[in-house]
Amino acid sequence: MMVLETLFVTTARTKRRVRESSCSINLAKQTATFRLTSYAALHLTITVLLAARRAYAFVLSSTLKDSRNLSAEITRLFSTTTSAPTVTVTLSHTDFNAAAASTPSSSQEQDEVPPVIFLHGLLGSKRNFASIGTSLAKQQQPSRQHRRILGVDLRNHGETSKQPCSSMNYQDMAGDVLEFMNQQSIPRAVLIGHSMGGKVGQACALLEPKRVDGLVVLDIAPVSYSSEDAHWKAVQDIIQTMCQVQVGPGVTKAQVDLQLRNAVPDPALRAFVLTNLEQRKGGECQWKIPIETIADQLEQLAAFDVPTSHQYHGDVFFIHGGQSRFVKSSYLGRIGEYFPNHLLTTIRGAGHWIHAEAPDDTTALLKRYLNR
């Protein structure tokens, strides 16, 4: 049983202004009793309290021309304080230790260090890090504690796309990763993310710094991109072309490849895009991922929705492709604001997909970071 008691006290100045407008506002003491039978009721009660507090502050500080202004403002306050709860998505994952046959003994399990979780980029999947993840698992030094090496499919990607989700902002996707860690009984992890996955990793570190033991970001910055950036415009064009490609019964993978050729002239990049295409029973060719939803969320994916008031003081390693434009010198100030203890290095001959274009260099840098 909770009693909510709100007393609106009108100052002398407010009374005078109200009298001049020929309006009398009698704000009396009101008592309401709420029976909290569920979490939803508690959430609603807190929402009402916050809205009432903001309305009270408005009465004391605002110039009221007439009573209709007050009514309209209070209506706006109550209508904008309620938000839908965040819904997490269960992420499909793989264990690269199993592929490397490096399962720890029972004694090693007791001394396990924070695992590594790989986070792929847009249109990618956990398979993108299969080679590097397996290599890191094999190269673990016997004298060191065992470390799990995992990869996940982010929402609307890979096997996780079987649970399509309409929202793809980075705070929500970070929530998916943190919930995955809860499900796997992982209190802290080292996150390694490329492009979109790099932004997800940065959001995790900024929102829940105690859960992140280290962070490696592959060729992306915590900034908002736009169609004025040629590199992001190219991404938009690829997604839009995928939406327009004719798929369905009688359409082969070779025909889809031909339709993509103008928008994606690079054969390697086109092959990467086509990993999201599947030939279903009966010969029907369809996208495995909800491409229309991803297209609708491009603005969210281009942005970075974590306030600059957040900081992560752990070790952050940015690896930039020398031929890529996703990390510019003008972004270094924002990187420093979020991550005071960061180091940035460049693989000169690589582009945006540095882990695919320079796997040996990327693996060597990751190994050095993990063994620091």
PDB file of N, CA and C in Angstrom, residues 66-113:
ATOM      1  N   ASP A  66      -2.051  32.000 -19.580  1.00  0.00           N
ATOM      2  CA  ASP A  66      -3.422  31.631 -19.229  1.00  0.00           C
ATOM      3  C   ASP A  66      -3.426  30.183 -18.792  1.00  0.00           C
ATOM      4  N   SER A  67      -4.547  29.740 -18.269  1.00  0.00           N
ATOM      5  CA  SER A  67      -4.629  28.392 -17.708  1.00  0.00           C
ATOM      6  C   SER A  67      -4.495  27.317 -18.769  1.00  0.00           C
ATOM      7  N   ARG A  68      -4.796  27.640 -20.012  1.00  0.00           N
ATOM      8  CA  ARG A  68      -4.686  26.639 -21.078  1.00  0.00           C
ATOM      9  C   ARG A  68      -3.233  26.261 -21.313  1.00  0.00           C
ATOM     10  N   ASN A  69      -2.286  27.199 -21.115  1.00  0.00           N
ATOM     11  CA  ASN A  69      -0.863  26.889 -21.255  1.00  0.00           C
ATOM     12  C   ASN A  69      -0.437  25.830 -20.252  1.00  0.00           C
ATOM     13  N   LEU A  70      -0.881  25.992 -19.012  1.00  0.00           N
ATOM     14  CA  LEU A  70      -0.540  25.029 -17.973  1.00  0.00           C
ATOM     15  C   LEU A  70      -1.104  23.658 -18.304  1.00  0.00           C
ATOM     16  N   SER A  71      -2.362  23.635 -18.724  1.00  0.00           N
ATOM     17  CA  SER A  71      -2.999  22.361 -19.052  1.00  0.00           C
ATOM     18  C   SER A  71      -2.277  21.649 -20.179  1.00  0.00           C
ATOM     19  N   ALA A  72      -1.908  22.401 -21.221  1.00  0.00           N
ATOM     20  CA  ALA A  72      -1.236  21.803 -22.371  1.00  0.00           C
ATOM     21  C   ALA A  72       0.145  21.278 -21.993  1.00  0.00           C
ATOM     22  N   GLU A  73       0.853  22.039 -21.151  1.00  0.00           N
ATOM     23  CA  GLU A  73       2.200  21.627 -20.771  1.00  0.00           C
ATOM     24  C   GLU A  73       2.174  20.370 -19.909  1.00  0.00           C
ATOM     25  N   ILE A  74       1.250  20.302 -18.965  1.00  0.00           N
ATOM     26  CA  ILE A  74       1.160  19.116 -18.119  1.00  0.00           C
ATOM     27  C   ILE A  74       0.794  17.897 -18.958  1.00  0.00           C
ATOM     28  N   THR A  75      -0.087  18.070 -19.928  1.00  0.00           N
ATOM     29  CA  THR A  75      -0.441  16.964 -20.827  1.00  0.00           C
ATOM     30  C   THR A  75       0.787  16.476 -21.578  1.00  0.00           C
ATOM     31  N   ARG A  76       1.631  17.406 -22.054  1.00  0.00           N
ATOM     32  CA  ARG A  76       2.840  17.029 -22.786  1.00  0.00           C
ATOM     33  C   ARG A  76       3.815  16.276 -21.884  1.00  0.00           C
ATOM     34  N   LEU A  77       3.966  16.740 -20.636  1.00  0.00           N
ATOM     35  CA  LEU A  77       4.883  16.097 -19.720  1.00  0.00           C
ATOM     36  C   LEU A  77       4.491  14.663 -19.444  1.00  0.00           C
ATOM     37  N   PHE A  78       3.197  14.421 -19.199  1.00  0.00           N
ATOM     38  CA  PHE A  78       2.739  13.072 -18.909  1.00  0.00           C
ATOM     39  C   PHE A  78       2.829  12.170 -20.129  1.00  0.00           C
ATOM     40  N   SER A  79       2.647  12.724 -21.308  1.00  0.00           N
ATOM     41  CA  SER A  79       2.646  11.910 -22.522  1.00  0.00           C
ATOM     42  C   SER A  79       4.047  11.526 -22.966  1.00  0.00           C
ATOM     43  N   THR A  80       5.088  12.234 -22.495  1.00  0.00           N
ATOM     44  CA  THR A  80       6.442  11.956 -22.981  1.00  0.00           C
ATOM     45  C   THR A  80       7.320  11.267 -21.952  1.00  0.00           C
ATOM     46  N   THR A  81       6.831  11.019 -20.743  1.00  0.00           N
ATOM     47  CA  THR A  81       7.675  10.383 -19.747  1.00  0.00           C
ATOM     48  C   THR A  81       7.584   8.867 -19.797  1.00  0.00           C
ATOM     49  N   THR A  82       6.577   8.326 -20.439  1.00  0.00           N
ATOM     50  CA  THR A  82       6.411   6.885 -20.497  1.00  0.00           C
ATOM     51  C   THR A  82       7.146   6.334 -21.704  1.00  0.00           C
ATOM     52  N   SER A  83       7.974   5.283 -21.501  1.00  0.00           N
ATOM     53  CA  SER A  83       8.691   4.653 -22.606  1.00  0.00           C
ATOM     54  C   SER A  83       8.535   3.146 -22.523  1.00  0.00           C
ATOM     55  N   ALA A  84       8.568   2.488 -23.689  1.00  0.00           N
ATOM     56  CA  ALA A  84       8.408   1.047 -23.733  1.00  0.00           C
ATOM     57  C   ALA A  84       9.659   0.364 -23.189  1.00  0.00           C
ATOM     58  N   PRO A  85       9.500  -0.740 -22.447  1.00  0.00           N
ATOM     59  CA  PRO A  85      10.658  -1.432 -21.918  1.00  0.00           C
ATOM     60  C   PRO A  85      11.495  -2.047 -23.035  1.00  0.00           C
ATOM     61  N   THR A  86      12.828  -2.093 -22.833  1.00  0.00           N
ATOM     62  CA  THR A  86      13.725  -2.666 -23.826  1.00  0.00           C
ATOM     63  C   THR A  86      13.562  -4.179 -23.841  1.00  0.00           C
ATOM     64  N   VAL A  87      13.467  -4.748 -25.034  1.00  0.00           N
ATOM     65  CA  VAL A  87      13.338  -6.190 -25.198  1.00  0.00           C
ATOM     66  C   VAL A  87      14.642  -6.709 -25.789  1.00  0.00           C
ATOM     67  N   THR A  88      15.292  -7.645 -25.101  1.00  0.00           N
ATOM     68  CA  THR A  88      16.539  -8.198 -25.599  1.00  0.00           C
ATOM     69  C   THR A  88      16.268  -9.384 -26.514  1.00  0.00           C
ATOM     70  N   VAL A  89      17.249  -9.670 -27.364  1.00  0.00           N
ATOM     71  CA  VAL A  89      17.170 -10.780 -28.311  1.00  0.00           C
ATOM     72  C   VAL A  89      18.222 -11.811 -27.911  1.00  0.00           C
ATOM     73  N   THR A  90      17.847 -13.079 -27.918  1.00  0.00           N
ATOM     74  CA  THR A  90      18.790 -14.142 -27.593  1.00  0.00           C
ATOM     75  C   THR A  90      19.740 -14.356 -28.764  1.00  0.00           C
ATOM     76  N   LEU A  91      21.035 -14.211 -28.518  1.00  0.00           N
ATOM     77  CA  LEU A  91      22.032 -14.258 -29.577  1.00  0.00           C
ATOM     78  C   LEU A  91      22.553 -15.670 -29.802  1.00  0.00           C
ATOM     79  N   SER A  92      22.563 -16.094 -31.060  1.00  0.00           N
ATOM     80  CA  SER A  92      23.210 -17.348 -31.428  1.00  0.00           C
ATOM     81  C   SER A  92      24.718 -17.173 -31.299  1.00  0.00           C
ATOM     82  N   HIS A  93      25.424 -18.228 -30.899  1.00  0.00           N
ATOM     83  CA  HIS A  93      26.864 -18.079 -30.707  1.00  0.00           C
ATOM     84  C   HIS A  93      27.613 -19.341 -31.099  1.00  0.00           C
ATOM     85  N   THR A  94      28.924 -19.199 -31.197  1.00  0.00           N
ATOM     86  CA  THR A  94      29.803 -20.345 -31.433  1.00  0.00           C
ATOM     87  C   THR A  94      31.002 -20.226 -30.513  1.00  0.00           C
ATOM     88  N   ASP A  95      31.579 -21.381 -30.166  1.00  0.00           N
ATOM     89  CA  ASP A  95      32.749 -21.441 -29.296  1.00  0.00           C
ATOM     90  C   ASP A  95      33.943 -21.852 -30.149  1.00  0.00           C
ATOM     91  N   PHE A  96      34.858 -20.914 -30.396  1.00  0.00           N
ATOM     92  CA  PHE A  96      36.017 -21.197 -31.244  1.00  0.00           C
ATOM     93  C   PHE A  96      37.019 -22.119 -30.559  1.00  0.00           C
ATOM     94  N   ASN A  97      36.922 -22.267 -29.233  1.00  0.00           N
ATOM     95  CA  ASN A  97      37.798 -23.215 -28.536  1.00  0.00           C
ATOM     96  C   ASN A  97      37.487 -24.642 -28.954  1.00  0.00           C
ATOM     97  N   ALA A  98      36.189 -24.914 -29.168  1.00  0.00           N
ATOM     98  CA  ALA A  98      35.790 -26.257 -29.588  1.00  0.00           C
ATOM     99  C   ALA A  98      36.358 -26.567 -30.963  1.00  0.00           C
ATOM    100  N   ALA A  99      36.323 -25.563 -31.865  1.00  0.00           N
ATOM    101  CA  ALA A  99      36.871 -25.758 -33.206  1.00  0.00           C
ATOM    102  C   ALA A  99      38.375 -25.964 -33.154  1.00  0.00           C
ATOM    103  N   ALA A 100      39.028 -25.352 -32.159  1.00  0.00           N
ATOM    104  CA  ALA A 100      40.485 -25.478 -32.027  1.00  0.00           C
ATOM    105  C   ALA A 100      40.878 -26.664 -31.158  1.00  0.00           C
ATOM    106  N   ALA A 101      39.883 -27.391 -30.640  1.00  0.00           N
ATOM    107  CA  ALA A 101      40.128 -28.534 -29.756  1.00  0.00           C
ATOM    108  C   ALA A 101      40.988 -28.128 -28.572  1.00  0.00           C
ATOM    109  N   SER A 102      40.653 -26.959 -27.994  1.00  0.00           N
ATOM    110  CA  SER A 102      41.441 -26.460 -26.856  1.00  0.00           C
ATOM    111  C   SER A 102      40.574 -26.352 -25.614  1.00  0.00           C
ATOM    112  N   THR A 103      39.752 -27.387 -25.377  1.00  0.00           N
ATOM    113  CA  THR A 103      38.880 -27.394 -24.204  1.00  0.00           C
ATOM    114  C   THR A 103      39.731 -27.511 -22.945  1.00  0.00           C
ATOM    115  N   PRO A 104      39.498 -26.685 -21.944  1.00  0.00           N
ATOM    116  CA  PRO A 104      40.348 -26.699 -20.747  1.00  0.00           C
ATOM    117  C   PRO A 104      40.064 -27.894 -19.852  1.00  0.00           C
ATOM    118  N   SER A 105      41.029 -28.240 -19.046  1.00  0.00           N
ATOM    119  CA  SER A 105      40.809 -29.251 -18.025  1.00  0.00           C
ATOM    120  C   SER A 105      40.001 -28.638 -16.897  1.00  0.00           C
ATOM    121  N   SER A 106      39.528 -29.462 -15.964  1.00  0.00           N
ATOM    122  CA  SER A 106      38.703 -28.951 -14.868  1.00  0.00           C
ATOM    123  C   SER A 106      39.475 -27.965 -14.005  1.00  0.00           C
ATOM    124  N   SER A 107      40.797 -28.207 -13.815  1.00  0.00           N
ATOM    125  CA  SER A 107      41.596 -27.286 -13.011  1.00  0.00           C
ATOM    126  C   SER A 107      41.767 -25.956 -13.711  1.00  0.00           C
ATOM    127  N   GLN A 108      41.889 -25.981 -15.068  1.00  0.00           N
ATOM    128  CA  GLN A 108      42.019 -24.749 -15.818  1.00  0.00           C
ATOM    129  C   GLN A 108      40.738 -23.925 -15.757  1.00  0.00           C
ATOM    130  N   GLU A 109      39.595 -24.595 -15.775  1.00  0.00           N
ATOM    131  CA  GLU A 109      38.309 -23.900 -15.753  1.00  0.00           C
ATOM    132  C   GLU A 109      38.176 -23.034 -14.510  1.00  0.00           C
ATOM    133  N   GLN A 110      38.774 -23.501 -13.397  1.00  0.00           N
ATOM    134  CA  GLN A 110      38.647 -22.747 -12.153  1.00  0.00           C
ATOM    135  C   GLN A 110      39.394 -21.413 -12.225  1.00  0.00           C
ATOM    136  N   ASP A 111      40.455 -21.364 -13.066  1.00  0.00           N
ATOM    137  CA  ASP A 111      41.279 -20.162 -13.156  1.00  0.00           C
ATOM    138  C   ASP A 111      41.026 -19.394 -14.446  1.00  0.00           C
ATOM    139  N   GLU A 112      39.884 -19.619 -15.071  1.00  0.00           N
ATOM    140  CA  GLU A 112      39.611 -19.014 -16.375  1.00  0.00           C
ATOM    141  C   GLU A 112      39.605 -17.494 -16.306  1.00  0.00           C
ATOM    142  N   VAL A 113      40.227 -16.867 -17.297  1.00  0.00           N
ATOM    143  CA  VAL A 113      40.259 -15.412 -17.386  1.00  0.00           C
ATOM    144  C   VAL A 113      39.060 -14.950 -18.207  1.00  0.00           C
TER     145      VAL A 113
END
